[in-house]
Short mmCIF file of C-alpha atoms in Angstrom, two decimals:
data_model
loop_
_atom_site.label_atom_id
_atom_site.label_comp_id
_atom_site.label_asym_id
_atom_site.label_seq_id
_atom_site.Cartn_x
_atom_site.Cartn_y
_atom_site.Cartn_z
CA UNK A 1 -88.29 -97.78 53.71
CA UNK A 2 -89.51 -94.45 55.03
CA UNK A 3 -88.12 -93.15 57.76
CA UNK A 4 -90.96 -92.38 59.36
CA UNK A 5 -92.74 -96.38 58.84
CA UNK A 6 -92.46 -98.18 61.97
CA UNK A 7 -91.68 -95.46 64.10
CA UNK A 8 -93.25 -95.32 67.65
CA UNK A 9 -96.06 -92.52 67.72
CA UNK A 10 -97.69 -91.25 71.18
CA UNK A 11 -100.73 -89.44 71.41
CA UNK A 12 -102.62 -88.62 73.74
CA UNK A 13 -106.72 -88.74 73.81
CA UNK A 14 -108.50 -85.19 76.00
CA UNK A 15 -112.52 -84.91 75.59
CA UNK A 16 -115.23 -84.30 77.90
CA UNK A 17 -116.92 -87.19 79.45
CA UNK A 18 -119.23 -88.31 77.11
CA UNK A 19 -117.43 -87.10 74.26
CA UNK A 20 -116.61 -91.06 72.95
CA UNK A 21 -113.29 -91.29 74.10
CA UNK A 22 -113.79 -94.92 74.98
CA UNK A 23 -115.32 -95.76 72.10
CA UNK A 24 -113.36 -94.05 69.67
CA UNK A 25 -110.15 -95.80 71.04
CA UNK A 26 -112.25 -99.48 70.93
CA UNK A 27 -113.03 -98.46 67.44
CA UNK A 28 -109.82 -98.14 66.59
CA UNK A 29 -107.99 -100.93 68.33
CA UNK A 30 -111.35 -102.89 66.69
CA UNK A 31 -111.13 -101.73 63.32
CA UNK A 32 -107.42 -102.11 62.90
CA UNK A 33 -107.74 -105.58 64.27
CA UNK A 34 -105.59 -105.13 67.25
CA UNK A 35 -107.34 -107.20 70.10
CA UNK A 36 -106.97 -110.66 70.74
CA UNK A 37 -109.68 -112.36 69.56
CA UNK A 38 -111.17 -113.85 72.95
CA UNK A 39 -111.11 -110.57 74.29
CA UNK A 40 -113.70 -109.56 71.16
CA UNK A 41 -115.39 -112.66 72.33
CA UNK A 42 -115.63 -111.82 75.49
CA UNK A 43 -116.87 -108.06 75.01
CA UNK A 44 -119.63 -109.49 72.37
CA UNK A 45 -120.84 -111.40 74.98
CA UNK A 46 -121.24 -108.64 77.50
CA UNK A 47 -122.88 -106.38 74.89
CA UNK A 48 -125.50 -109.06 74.42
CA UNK A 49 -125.81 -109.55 77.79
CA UNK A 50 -126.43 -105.98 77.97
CA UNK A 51 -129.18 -106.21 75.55
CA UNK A 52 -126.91 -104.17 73.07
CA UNK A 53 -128.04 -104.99 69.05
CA UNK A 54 -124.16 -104.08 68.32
CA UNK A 55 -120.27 -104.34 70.37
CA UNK A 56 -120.02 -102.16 72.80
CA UNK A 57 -116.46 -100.65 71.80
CA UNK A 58 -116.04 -98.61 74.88
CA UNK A 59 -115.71 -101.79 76.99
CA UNK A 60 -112.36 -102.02 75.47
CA UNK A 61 -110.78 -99.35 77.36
CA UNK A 62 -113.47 -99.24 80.12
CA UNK A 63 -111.68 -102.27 82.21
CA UNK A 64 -110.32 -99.86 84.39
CA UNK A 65 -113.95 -97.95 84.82
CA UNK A 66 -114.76 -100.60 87.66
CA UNK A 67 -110.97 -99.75 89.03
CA UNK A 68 -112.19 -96.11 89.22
CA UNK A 69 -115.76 -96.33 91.26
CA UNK A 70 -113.67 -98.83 93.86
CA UNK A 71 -111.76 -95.70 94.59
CA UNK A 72 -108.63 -97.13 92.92
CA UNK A 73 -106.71 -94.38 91.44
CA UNK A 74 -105.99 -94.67 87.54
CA UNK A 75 -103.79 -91.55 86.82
CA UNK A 76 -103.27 -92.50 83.01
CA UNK A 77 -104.20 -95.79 80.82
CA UNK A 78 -101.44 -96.71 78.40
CA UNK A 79 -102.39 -98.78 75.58
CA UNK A 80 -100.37 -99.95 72.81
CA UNK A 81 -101.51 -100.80 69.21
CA UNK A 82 -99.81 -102.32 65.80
CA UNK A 83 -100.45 -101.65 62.19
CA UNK A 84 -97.84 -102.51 59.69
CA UNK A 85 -96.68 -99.13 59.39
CA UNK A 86 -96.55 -97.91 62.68
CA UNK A 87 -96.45 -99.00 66.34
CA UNK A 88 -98.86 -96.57 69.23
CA UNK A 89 -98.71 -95.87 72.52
CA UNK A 90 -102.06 -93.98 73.26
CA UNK A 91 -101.95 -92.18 76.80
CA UNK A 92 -105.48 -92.46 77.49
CA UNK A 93 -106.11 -89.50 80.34
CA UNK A 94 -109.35 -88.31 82.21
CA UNK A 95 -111.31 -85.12 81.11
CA UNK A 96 -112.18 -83.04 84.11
CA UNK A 97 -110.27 -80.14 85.11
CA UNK A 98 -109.21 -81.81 88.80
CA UNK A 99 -107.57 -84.30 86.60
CA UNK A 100 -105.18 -81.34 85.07
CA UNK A 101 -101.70 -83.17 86.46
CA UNK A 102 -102.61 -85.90 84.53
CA UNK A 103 -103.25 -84.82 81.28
CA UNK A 104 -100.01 -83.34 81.76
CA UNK A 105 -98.43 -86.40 82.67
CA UNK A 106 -99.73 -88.26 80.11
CA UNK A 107 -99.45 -85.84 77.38
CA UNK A 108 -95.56 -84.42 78.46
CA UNK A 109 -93.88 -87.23 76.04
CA UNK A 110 -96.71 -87.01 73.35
CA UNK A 111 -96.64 -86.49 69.25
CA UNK A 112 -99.69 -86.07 69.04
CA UNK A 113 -102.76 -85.00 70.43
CA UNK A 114 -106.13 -86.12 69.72
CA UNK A 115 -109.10 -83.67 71.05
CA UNK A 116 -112.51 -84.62 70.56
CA UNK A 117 -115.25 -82.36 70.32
CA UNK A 118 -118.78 -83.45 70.45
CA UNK A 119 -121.08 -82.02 67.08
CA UNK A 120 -123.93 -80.86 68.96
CA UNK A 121 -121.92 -79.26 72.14
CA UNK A 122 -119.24 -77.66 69.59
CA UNK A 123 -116.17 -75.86 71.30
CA UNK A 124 -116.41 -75.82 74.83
CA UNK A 125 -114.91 -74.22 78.02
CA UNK A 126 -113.05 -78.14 78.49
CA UNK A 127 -112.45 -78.15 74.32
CA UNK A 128 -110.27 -74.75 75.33
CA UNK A 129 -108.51 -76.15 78.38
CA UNK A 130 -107.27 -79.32 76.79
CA UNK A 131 -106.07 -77.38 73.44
CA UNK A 132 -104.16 -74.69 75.70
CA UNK A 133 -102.72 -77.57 77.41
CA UNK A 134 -101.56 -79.31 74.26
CA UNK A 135 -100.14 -75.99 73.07
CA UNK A 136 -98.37 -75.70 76.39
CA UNK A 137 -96.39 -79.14 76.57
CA UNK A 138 -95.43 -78.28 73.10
CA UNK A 139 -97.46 -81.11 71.47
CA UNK A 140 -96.44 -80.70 67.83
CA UNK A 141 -99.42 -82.35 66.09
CA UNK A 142 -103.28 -81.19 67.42
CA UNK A 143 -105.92 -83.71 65.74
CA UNK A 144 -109.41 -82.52 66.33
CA UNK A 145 -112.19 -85.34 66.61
CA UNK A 146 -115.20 -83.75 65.44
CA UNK A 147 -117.20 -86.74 66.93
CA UNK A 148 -121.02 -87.65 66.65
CA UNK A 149 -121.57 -86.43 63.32
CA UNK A 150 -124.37 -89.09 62.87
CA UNK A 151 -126.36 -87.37 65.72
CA UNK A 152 -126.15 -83.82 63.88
CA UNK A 153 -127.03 -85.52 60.15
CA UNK A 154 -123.77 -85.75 59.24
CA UNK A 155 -124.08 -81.88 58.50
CA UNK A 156 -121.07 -80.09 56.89
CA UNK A 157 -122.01 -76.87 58.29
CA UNK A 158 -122.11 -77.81 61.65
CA UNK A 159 -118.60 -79.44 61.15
CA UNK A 160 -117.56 -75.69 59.74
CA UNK A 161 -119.00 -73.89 62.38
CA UNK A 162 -116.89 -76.12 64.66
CA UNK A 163 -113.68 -75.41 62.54
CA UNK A 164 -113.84 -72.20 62.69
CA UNK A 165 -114.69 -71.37 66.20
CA UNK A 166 -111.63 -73.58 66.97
CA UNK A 167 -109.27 -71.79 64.79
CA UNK A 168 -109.94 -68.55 66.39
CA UNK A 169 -109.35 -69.35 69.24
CA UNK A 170 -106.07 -71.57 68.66
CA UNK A 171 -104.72 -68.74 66.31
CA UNK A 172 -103.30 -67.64 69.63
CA UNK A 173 -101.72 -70.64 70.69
CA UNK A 174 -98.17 -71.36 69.85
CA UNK A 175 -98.85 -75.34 67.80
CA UNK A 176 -98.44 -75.15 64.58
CA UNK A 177 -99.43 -78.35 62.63
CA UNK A 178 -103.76 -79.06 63.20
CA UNK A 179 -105.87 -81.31 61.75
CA UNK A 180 -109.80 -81.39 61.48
CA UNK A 181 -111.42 -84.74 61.13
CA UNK A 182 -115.33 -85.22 61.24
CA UNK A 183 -116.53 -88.69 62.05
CA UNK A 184 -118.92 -91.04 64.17
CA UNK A 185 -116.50 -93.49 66.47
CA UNK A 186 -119.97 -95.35 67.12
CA UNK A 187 -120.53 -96.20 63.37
CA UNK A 188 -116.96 -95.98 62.04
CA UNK A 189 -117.14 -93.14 59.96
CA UNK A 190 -113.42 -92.01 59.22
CA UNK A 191 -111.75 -93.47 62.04
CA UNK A 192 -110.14 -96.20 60.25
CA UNK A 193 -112.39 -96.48 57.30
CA UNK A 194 -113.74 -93.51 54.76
CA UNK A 195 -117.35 -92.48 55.34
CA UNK A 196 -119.92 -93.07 53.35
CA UNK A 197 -122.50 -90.76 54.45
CA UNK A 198 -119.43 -87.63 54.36
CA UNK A 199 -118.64 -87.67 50.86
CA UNK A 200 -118.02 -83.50 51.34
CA UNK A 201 -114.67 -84.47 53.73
CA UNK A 202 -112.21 -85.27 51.03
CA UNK A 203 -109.00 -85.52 53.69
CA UNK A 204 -108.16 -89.43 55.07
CA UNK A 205 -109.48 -91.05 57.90
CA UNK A 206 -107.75 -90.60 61.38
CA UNK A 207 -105.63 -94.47 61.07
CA UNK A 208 -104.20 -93.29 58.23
CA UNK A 209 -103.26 -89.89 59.06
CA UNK A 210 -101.61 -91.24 62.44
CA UNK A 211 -99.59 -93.62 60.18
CA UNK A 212 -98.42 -91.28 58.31
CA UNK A 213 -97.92 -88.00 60.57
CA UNK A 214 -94.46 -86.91 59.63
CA UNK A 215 -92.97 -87.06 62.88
CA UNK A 216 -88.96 -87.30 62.37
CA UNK A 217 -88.77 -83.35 62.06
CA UNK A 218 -90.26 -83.08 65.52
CA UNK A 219 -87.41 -84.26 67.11
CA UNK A 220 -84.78 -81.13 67.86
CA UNK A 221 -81.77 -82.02 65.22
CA UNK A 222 -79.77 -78.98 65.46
CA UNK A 223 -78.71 -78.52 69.15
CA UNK A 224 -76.63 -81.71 70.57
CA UNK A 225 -77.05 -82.64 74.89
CA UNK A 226 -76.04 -85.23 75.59
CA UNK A 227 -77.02 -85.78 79.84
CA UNK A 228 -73.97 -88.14 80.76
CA UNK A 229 -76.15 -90.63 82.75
CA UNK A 230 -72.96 -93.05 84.11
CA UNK A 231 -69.34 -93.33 83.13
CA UNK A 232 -68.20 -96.41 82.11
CA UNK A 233 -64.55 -97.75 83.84
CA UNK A 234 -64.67 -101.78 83.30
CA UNK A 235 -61.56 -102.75 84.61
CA UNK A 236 -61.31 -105.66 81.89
CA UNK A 237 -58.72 -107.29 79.63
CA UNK A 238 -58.14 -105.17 76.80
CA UNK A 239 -60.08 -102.34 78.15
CA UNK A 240 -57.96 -101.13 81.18
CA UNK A 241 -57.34 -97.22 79.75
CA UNK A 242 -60.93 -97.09 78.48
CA UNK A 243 -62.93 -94.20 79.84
CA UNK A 244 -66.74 -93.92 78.52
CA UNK A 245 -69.57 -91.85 78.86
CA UNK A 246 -72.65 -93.37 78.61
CA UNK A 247 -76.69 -91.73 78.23
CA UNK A 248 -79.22 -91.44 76.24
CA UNK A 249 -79.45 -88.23 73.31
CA UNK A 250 -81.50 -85.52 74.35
CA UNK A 251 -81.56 -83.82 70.98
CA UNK A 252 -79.17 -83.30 67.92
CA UNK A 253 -76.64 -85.55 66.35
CA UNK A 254 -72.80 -86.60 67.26
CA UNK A 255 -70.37 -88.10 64.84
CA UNK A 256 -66.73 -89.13 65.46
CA UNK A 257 -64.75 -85.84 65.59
CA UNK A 258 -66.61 -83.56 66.46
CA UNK A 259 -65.69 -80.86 68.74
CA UNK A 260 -67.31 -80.57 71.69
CA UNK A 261 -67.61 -78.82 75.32
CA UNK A 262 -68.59 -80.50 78.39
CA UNK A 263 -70.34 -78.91 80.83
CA UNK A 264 -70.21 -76.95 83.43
CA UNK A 265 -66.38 -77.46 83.48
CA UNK A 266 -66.13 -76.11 80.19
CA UNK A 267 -63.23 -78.78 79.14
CA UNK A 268 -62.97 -79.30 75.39
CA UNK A 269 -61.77 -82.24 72.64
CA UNK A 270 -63.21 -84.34 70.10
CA UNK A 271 -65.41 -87.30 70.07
CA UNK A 272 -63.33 -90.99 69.40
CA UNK A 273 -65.75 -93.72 69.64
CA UNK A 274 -69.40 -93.94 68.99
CA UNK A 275 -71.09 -97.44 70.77
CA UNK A 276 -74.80 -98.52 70.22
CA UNK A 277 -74.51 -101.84 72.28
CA UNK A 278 -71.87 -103.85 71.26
CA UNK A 279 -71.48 -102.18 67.66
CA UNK A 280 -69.51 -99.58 67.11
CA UNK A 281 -71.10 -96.59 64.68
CA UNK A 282 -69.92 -93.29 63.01
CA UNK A 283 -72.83 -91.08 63.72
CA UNK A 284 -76.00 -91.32 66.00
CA UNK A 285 -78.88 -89.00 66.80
CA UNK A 286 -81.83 -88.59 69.54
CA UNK A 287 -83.30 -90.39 71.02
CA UNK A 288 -80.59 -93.29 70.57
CA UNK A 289 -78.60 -94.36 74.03
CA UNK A 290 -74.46 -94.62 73.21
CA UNK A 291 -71.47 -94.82 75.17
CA UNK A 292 -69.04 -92.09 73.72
CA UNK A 293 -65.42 -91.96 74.78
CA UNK A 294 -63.50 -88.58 73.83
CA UNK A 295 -59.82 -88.01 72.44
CA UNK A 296 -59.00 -85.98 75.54
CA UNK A 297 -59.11 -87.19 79.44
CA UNK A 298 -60.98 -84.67 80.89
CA UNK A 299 -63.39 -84.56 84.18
CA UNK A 300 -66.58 -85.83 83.38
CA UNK A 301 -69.32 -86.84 85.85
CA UNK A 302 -73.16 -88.29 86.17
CA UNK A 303 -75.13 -85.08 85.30
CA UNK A 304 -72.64 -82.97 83.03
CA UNK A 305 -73.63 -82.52 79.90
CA UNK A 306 -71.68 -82.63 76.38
CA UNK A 307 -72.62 -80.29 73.93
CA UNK A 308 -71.15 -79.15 70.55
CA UNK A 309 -69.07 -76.04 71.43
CA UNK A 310 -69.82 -73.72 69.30
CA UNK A 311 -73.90 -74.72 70.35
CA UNK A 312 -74.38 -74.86 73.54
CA UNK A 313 -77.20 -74.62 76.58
CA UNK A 314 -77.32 -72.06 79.25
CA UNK A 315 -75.85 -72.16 82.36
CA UNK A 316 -78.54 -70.60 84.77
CA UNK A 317 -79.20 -70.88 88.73
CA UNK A 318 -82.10 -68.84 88.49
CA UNK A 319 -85.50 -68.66 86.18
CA UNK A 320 -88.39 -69.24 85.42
CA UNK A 321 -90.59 -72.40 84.96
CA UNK A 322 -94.23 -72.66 83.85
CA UNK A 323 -95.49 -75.43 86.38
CA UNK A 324 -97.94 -77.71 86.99
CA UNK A 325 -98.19 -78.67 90.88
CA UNK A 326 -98.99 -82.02 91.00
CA UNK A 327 -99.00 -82.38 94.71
CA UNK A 328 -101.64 -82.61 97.45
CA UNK A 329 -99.68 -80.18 99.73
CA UNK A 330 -99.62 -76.52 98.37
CA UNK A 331 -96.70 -74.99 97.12
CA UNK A 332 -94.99 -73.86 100.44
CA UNK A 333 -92.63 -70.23 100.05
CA UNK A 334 -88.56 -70.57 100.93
CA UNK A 335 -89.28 -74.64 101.53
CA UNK A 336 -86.49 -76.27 100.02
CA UNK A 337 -87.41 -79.04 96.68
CA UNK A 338 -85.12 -81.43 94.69
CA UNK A 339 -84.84 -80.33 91.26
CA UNK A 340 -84.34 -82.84 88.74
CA UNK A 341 -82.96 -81.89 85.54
CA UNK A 342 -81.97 -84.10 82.31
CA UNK A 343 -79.43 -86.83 84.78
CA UNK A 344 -78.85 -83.90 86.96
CA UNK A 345 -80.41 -83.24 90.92
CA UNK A 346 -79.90 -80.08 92.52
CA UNK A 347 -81.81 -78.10 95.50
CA UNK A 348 -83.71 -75.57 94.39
CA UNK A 349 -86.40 -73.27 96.52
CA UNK A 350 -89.50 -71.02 94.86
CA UNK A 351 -88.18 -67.32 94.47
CA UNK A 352 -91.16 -66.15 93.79
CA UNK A 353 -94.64 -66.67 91.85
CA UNK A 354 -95.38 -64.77 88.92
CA UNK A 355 -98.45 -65.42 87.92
CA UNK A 356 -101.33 -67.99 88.18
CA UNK A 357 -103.46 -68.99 84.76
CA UNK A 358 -107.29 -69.42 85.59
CA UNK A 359 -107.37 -72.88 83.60
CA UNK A 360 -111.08 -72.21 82.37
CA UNK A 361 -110.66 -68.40 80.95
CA UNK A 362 -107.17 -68.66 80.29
CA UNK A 363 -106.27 -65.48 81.92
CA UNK A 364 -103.19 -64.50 84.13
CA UNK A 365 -103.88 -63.77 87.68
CA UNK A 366 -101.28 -62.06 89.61
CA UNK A 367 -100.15 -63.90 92.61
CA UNK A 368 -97.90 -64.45 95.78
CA UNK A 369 -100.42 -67.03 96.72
CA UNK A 370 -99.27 -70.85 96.88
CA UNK A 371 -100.30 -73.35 94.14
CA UNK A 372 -102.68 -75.99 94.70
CA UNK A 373 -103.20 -79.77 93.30
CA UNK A 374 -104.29 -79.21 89.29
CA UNK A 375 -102.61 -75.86 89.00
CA UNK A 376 -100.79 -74.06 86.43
CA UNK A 377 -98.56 -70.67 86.76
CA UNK A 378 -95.16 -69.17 86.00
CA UNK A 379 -92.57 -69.39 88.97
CA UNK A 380 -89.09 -68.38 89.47
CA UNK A 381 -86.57 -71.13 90.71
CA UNK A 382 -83.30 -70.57 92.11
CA UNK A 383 -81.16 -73.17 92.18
CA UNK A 384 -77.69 -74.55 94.44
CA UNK A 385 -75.94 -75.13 91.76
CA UNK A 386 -75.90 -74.07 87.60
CA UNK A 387 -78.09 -76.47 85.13
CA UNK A 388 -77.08 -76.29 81.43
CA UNK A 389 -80.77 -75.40 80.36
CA UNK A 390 -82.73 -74.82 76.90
CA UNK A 391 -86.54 -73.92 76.69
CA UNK A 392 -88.98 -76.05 76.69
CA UNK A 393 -89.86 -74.72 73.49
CA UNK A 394 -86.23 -75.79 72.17
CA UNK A 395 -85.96 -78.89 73.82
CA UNK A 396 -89.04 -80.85 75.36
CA UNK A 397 -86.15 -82.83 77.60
CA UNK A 398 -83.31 -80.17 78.46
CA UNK A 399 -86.16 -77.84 79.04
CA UNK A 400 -88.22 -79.74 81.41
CA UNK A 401 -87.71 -79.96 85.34
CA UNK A 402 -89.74 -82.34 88.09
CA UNK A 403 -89.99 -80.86 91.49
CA UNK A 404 -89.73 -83.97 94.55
CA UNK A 405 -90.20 -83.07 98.09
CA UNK A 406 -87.11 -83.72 99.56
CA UNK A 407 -88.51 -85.32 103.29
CA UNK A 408 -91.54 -87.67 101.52
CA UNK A 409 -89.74 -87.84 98.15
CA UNK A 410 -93.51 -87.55 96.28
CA UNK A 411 -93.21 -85.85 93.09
CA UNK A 412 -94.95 -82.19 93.67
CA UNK A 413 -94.88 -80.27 90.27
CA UNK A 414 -93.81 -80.48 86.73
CA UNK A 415 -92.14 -77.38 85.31
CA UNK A 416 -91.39 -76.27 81.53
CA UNK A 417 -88.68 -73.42 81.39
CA UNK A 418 -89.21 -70.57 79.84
#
């Protein structure tokens, strides 16, 4: 079996409006016969109600449409989907730029991105935004939808065109791995099935090329953290010396005697025991959750960290984040904010701001101002106490940091380090 069949793949769907996100997911979930079949019943019956000649595929996804005009907030739709070679969580998240914070909550945990672009609009200010945010949460894989191709002809030029004003603009962003796909979500062409009418597109349709993304060498191998979420005493027969440290992998790999370091005490010894459940292994990797127990009894506690010691994090109590605020209330200067990091929580207050990016041109703006709901800059953090950081280029998990107001406990801003 590959390694890659069956794995879980995110992605996440950005588009303007009327781009056909909804219908391009109900295609999908349609096509790949993944909906229950009273629920196709029951949107036939609408669309003929409607007056509709065909399904309606956006009513799929659109449950939650009526949710929205009653004022009910829907921050981000997960939906999950099964083929026989891969299971999907699709984070489904709203277009317009005051809905920044949550693209970038739905997007933060994402493989994938899928950005749809409508023929006859091309690239757009939005088509920009929602590629630079991509590029910014480190989204490995960029698909772009070049949707309604039927309304344009099916016309490879205009699909060119489309190409190539994307790829000069994303030259300068930092993803690496992008994918072009022209189609019509409305008639099916090369969502799940091949085209008919776009014999000039010789690449596969998008089902197939989101079963077999090759996603395992997205994961961060190299660099072992391991947060230590609780230690394990149990105080039972036949266990009374043991002394575990259980968590979930961050990133990297840990076999039974290795060496390694825990942080920030700086101990060393060698890993003994590797548990996954009940069963006892030589080796595991991220994102697995083990109990480890170490040759050595040294000082470990809820937030330390082990590492390998000859590879290991920094140990920082001041820099600087690239942050989303997420938060009603503006950004407010020497006001003291939780930090959470990895398993770890610290104080930590806003040195000072950097810079602010203008989310439509893209461009830095100088600022000492405070940051608003939607808005994205680079800030410098210090903190109480030392976290045993990477980048978030490095390491989407060891790199990342939530801001929570310490008196309402609301979540006010996600940060990447830099």
């Amino acid at each position: 079996m590959n390694i890659d069949d069956n794995q879980l793949l995110r992605f996440t769907t950005a588009g303007s409006v009327d781009d056909g996100k909804s219908t391009l997911i109900g295609r999908l979930l349609y096509d790949s016969k993944s909906i229950f079949q009273d629920q196709i019943n029951a949107v036939e019956n609408s669309s003929k109600q409607k007056g509709l000649d065909s399904i309606d595929l956006a009513m799929f996804t659109d449950g939650l449409r009526d949710e929205r005009e009653q004022g009910i907030t829907i921050d981000v739709a997960y939906r999950y989907f099964t083929t026989p070679k891969r299971k999907f969580i699709i984070a489904d998240t709203p277009g317009h730029i005051q809905y920044t914070r949550n693209m970038v909550t739905g997007a933060s945990t994402a493989n994938v991105a899928l950005i749809l672009i409508d023929a006859r609009h091309g690239v757009i200010e939005q088509t920009r935004r929602h590629a630079f945010i991509a590029s910014l949460l480190n989204i490995p894989h960029i698909i772009v939808c070049v949707n309604k191709m039927d309304l344009v002809g099916y016309d490879e030029q205009v699909y060119n065109k489309i190409v190539k004003d994307f790829e000069e603009f994303s030259s300068k962003m930092l993803t690496r791995d992008i994918t072009f796909i022209p189609m019509s979500a409305l008639h099916g062409d090369n969502v799940v099935h091949r085209s008919e009418h776009m014999k000039w597109y010789p690449a596969a349709p998008l089902l197939y090329t989101l079963e077999t993304l090759h996603i395992s060498s997205d994961l961060n191998k190299l660099d072992l953290r391991f947060p230590v979420q609780t230690v394990l005493r149990p105080q039972l027969q036949g266990f009374e010396d043991y002394r575990g440290y259980a968590g979930r992998l961050s990133s990297g790999v840990v076999r039974v005697g290795d060496e390694i370091t825990a942080l920030p005490s700086g101990f060393t010894s060698k890993i003994a025991s590797i548990n996954v459940g009940e069963q006892e292994v030589k080796e595991a990797f991220a994102p697995m959750s083990v109990a480890i127990t170490l040759e050595d009894d040294i000082d470990i506690a809820r937030g330390d960290m082990i590492v390998r010691s000859n590879n290991q994090p920094e140990l920082s109590q001041e820099f600087d984040v690239m942050v989303c605020w997420l938060n009603e209330k503006p950004s407010q200067p020497r006001k003291k904010y939780k930090i959470m990091h990895a398993n770890n929580e610290q104080v930590c207050m806003i040195r000072q701001k950097v810079y602010k990016l203008d989310i439509e041109t893209l461009k830095r703006e100088e600022t000492t101002e405070e940051f608003h709901m939607n808005e994205i800059g680079r800030i410098t953090l210090k903190i109480s106490k030392a976290l045993m950081i990477d980048t978030y280029r490095e390491n989407r998990i060891t790199g990342s940091v939530i801001l929570v107001d310490e008196q309402t406990h609301e979540t006010v801003a996600a940060g990447m380090i830099v």
